[in-house]
mmCIF file of C-alpha atoms in Angstrom:
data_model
loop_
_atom_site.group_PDB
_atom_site.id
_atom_site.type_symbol
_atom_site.label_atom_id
_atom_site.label_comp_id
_atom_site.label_asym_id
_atom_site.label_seq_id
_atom_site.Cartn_x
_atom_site.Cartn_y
_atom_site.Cartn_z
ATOM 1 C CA UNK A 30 21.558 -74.804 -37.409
ATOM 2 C CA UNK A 31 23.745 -74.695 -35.111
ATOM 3 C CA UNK A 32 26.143 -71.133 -33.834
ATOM 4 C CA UNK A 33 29.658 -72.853 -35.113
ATOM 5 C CA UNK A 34 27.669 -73.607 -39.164
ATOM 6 C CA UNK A 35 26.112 -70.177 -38.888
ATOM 7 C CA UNK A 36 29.822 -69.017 -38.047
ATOM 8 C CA UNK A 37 31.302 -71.220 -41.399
ATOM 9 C CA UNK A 38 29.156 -69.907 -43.469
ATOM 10 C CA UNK A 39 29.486 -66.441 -42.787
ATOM 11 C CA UNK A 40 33.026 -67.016 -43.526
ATOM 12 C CA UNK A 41 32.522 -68.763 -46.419
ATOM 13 C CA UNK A 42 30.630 -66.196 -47.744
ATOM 14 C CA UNK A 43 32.893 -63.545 -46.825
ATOM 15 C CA UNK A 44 35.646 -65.518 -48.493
ATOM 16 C CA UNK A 45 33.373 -65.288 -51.591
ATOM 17 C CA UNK A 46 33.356 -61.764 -51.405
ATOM 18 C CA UNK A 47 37.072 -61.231 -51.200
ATOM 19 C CA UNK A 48 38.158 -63.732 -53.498
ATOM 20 C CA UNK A 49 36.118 -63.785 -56.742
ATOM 21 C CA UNK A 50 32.996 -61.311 -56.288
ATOM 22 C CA UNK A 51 35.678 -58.609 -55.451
ATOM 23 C CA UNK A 52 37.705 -59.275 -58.266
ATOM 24 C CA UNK A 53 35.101 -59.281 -60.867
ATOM 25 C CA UNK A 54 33.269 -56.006 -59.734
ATOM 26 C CA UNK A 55 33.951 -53.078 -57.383
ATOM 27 C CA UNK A 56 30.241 -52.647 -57.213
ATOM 28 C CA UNK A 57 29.498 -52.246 -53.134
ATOM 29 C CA UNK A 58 25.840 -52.852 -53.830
ATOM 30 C CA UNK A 59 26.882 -56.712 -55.613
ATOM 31 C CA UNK A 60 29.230 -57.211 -52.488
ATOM 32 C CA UNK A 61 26.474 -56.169 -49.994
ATOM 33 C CA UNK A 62 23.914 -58.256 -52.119
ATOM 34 C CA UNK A 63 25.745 -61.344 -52.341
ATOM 35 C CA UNK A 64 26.098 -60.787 -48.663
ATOM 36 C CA UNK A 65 22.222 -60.657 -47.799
ATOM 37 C CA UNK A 66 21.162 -63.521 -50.351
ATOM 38 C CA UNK A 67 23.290 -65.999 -48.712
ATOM 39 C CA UNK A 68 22.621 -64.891 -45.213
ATOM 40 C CA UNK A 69 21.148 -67.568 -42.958
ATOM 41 C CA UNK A 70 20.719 -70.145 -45.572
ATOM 42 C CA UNK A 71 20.455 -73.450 -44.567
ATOM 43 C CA UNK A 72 21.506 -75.233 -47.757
ATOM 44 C CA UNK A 73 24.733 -76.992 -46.906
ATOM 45 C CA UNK A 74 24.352 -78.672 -50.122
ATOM 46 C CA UNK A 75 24.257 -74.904 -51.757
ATOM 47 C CA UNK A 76 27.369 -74.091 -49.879
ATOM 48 C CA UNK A 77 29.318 -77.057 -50.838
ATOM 49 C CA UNK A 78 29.322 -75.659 -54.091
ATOM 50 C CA UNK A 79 32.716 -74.293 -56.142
ATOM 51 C CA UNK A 80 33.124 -70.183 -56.031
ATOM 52 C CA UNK A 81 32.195 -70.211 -59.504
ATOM 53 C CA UNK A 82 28.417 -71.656 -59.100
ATOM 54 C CA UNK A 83 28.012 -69.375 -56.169
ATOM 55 C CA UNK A 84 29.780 -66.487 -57.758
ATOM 56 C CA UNK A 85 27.408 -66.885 -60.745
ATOM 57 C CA UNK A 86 24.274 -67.301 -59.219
ATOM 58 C CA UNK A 87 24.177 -64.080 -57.090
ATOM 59 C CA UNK A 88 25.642 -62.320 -59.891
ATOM 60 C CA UNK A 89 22.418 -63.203 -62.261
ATOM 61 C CA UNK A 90 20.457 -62.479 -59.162
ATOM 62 C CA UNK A 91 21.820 -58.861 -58.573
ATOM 63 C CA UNK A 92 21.677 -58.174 -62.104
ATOM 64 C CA UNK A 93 18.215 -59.099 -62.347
ATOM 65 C CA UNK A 94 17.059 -57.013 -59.835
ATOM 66 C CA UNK A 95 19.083 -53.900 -61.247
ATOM 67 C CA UNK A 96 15.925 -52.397 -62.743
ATOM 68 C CA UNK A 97 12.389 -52.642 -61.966
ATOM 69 C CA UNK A 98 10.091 -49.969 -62.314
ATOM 70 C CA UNK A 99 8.112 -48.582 -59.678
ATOM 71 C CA UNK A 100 4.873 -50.642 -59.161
ATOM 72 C CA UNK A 101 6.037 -53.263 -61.667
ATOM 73 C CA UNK A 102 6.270 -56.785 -60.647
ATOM 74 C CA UNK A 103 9.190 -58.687 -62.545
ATOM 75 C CA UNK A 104 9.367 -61.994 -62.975
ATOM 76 C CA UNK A 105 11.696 -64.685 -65.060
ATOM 77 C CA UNK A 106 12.154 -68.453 -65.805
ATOM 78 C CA UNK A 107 15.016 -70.030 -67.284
ATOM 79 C CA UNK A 108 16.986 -73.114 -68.250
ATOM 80 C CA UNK A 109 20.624 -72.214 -67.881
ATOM 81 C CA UNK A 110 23.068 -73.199 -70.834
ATOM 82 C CA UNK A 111 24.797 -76.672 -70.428
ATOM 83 C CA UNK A 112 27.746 -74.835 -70.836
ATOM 84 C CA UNK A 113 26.686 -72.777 -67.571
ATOM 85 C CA UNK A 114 28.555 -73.127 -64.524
ATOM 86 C CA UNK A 115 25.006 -73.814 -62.672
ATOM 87 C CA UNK A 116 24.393 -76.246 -64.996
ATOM 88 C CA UNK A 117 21.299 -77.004 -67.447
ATOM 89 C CA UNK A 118 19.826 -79.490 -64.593
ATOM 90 C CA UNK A 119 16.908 -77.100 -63.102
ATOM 91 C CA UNK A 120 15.351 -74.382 -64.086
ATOM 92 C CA UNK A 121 15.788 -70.937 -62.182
ATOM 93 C CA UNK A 122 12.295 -68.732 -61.264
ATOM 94 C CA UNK A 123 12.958 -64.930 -60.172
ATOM 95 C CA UNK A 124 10.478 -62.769 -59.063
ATOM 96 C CA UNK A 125 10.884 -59.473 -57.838
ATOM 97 C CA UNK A 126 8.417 -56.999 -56.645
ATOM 98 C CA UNK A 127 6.997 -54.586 -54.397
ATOM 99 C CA UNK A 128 6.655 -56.809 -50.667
ATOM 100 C CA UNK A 129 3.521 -59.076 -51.490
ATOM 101 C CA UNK A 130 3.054 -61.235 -48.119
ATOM 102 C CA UNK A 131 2.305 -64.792 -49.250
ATOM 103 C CA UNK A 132 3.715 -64.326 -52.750
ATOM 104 C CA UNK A 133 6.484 -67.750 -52.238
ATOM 105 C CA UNK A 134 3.978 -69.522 -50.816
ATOM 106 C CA UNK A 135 1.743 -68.568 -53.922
ATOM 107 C CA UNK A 136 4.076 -69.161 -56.694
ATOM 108 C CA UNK A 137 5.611 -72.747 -54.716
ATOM 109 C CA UNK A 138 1.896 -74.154 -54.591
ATOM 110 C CA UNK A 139 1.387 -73.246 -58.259
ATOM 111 C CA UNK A 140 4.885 -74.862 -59.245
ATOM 112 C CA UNK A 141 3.488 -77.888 -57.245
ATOM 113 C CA UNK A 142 0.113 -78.077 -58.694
ATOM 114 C CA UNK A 143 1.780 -78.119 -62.178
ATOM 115 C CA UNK A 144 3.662 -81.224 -61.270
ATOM 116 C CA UNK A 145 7.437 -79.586 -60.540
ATOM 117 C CA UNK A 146 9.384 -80.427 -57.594
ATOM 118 C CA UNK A 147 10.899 -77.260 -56.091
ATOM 119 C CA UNK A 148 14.448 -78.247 -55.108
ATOM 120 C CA UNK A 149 15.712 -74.948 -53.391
ATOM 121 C CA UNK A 150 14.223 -71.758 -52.333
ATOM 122 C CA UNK A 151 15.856 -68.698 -51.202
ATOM 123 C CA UNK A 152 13.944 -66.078 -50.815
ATOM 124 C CA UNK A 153 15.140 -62.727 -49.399
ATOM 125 C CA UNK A 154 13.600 -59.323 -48.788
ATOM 126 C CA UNK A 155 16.303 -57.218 -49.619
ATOM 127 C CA UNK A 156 15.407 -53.084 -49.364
ATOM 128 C CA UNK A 157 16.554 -50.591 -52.282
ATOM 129 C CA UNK A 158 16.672 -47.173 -53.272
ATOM 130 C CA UNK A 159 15.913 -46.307 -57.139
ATOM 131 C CA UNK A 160 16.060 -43.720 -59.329
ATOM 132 C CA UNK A 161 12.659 -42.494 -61.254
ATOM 133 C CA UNK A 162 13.423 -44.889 -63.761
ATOM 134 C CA UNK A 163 14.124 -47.742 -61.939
ATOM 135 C CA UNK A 164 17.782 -48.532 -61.823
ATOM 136 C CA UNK A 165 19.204 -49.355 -58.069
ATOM 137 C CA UNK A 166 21.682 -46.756 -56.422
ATOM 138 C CA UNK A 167 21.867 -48.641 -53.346
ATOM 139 C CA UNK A 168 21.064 -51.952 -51.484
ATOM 140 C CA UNK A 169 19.487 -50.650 -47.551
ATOM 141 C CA UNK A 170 21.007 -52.275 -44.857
ATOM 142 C CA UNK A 171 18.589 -54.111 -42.273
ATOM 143 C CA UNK A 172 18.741 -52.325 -38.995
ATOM 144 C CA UNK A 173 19.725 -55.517 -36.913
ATOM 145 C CA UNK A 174 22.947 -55.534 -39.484
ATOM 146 C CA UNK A 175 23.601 -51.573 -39.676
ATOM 147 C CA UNK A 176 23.746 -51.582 -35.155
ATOM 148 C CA UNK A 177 25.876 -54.818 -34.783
#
């Protein structure tokens, strides 16, 4: 990838944020997340999607990982709508827990060895702060982002 893509799809991103996250939410911590799960991807394909597929699929991201309670893995599967703007196509895993090293790799070799094909991942480690019962306050910023 080279410096002027990386450099496009910040911008794109950032675009995102201004022009449709922004409008449907004040929410800092959706903003900051949409920012972190599209950082560094490498899915042109991904980004050559409308505002509307990307604006939806971080915003069923983020509000999946709104609550988890502590020591609690969480984990979905579903089969959007056809009425969906991402489509009835695929079928969307989520898993969200405590940082378990190897977990992708765990869960991709399984969806394999069931006879899937795996047509994107994105997988981010994204740090929170939550309340005693589990609902997010705030998204941490990685130190490399917070000093730049």
């Amino acid at each position: 990838m080279t410096l002027r893509s990386i450099k496009a799809i910040d911008e794109r991103i950032d675009d995102l944020i201004k022009n449709k996250i922004s409008k449907i939410s004040n929410d800092e911590n959706l903003k900051l997340f949409a920012k972190l799960f599209y950082s560094n991807i490498i899915h042109d394909d991904l980004l050559s999607k409308g505002d509307d597929y990307l604006c939806e699929l971080v915003k069923s991201n983020f509000e999946f990982i709104e609550t988890r309670k502590s020591g609690e893995d969480k984990f979905d599967i579903a089969t959007p709508k056809e009425t969906s703007v991402l489509g009835d196509k695929y079928s969307i895993v989520k898993f969200v827990s405590k940082d378990m090293p190897f977990i992708v790799d765990s869960l991709t070799a399984e969806i394999t060895r069931q006879g899937y094909a795996i047509e994107r991942i994105i997988n981010r480690v994204i740090c929170v702060e939550r309340d005693e019962a589990g609902k997010l306050i705030k998204l941490v910023k990685p130190s490399s982002e917070s000093e730049a």
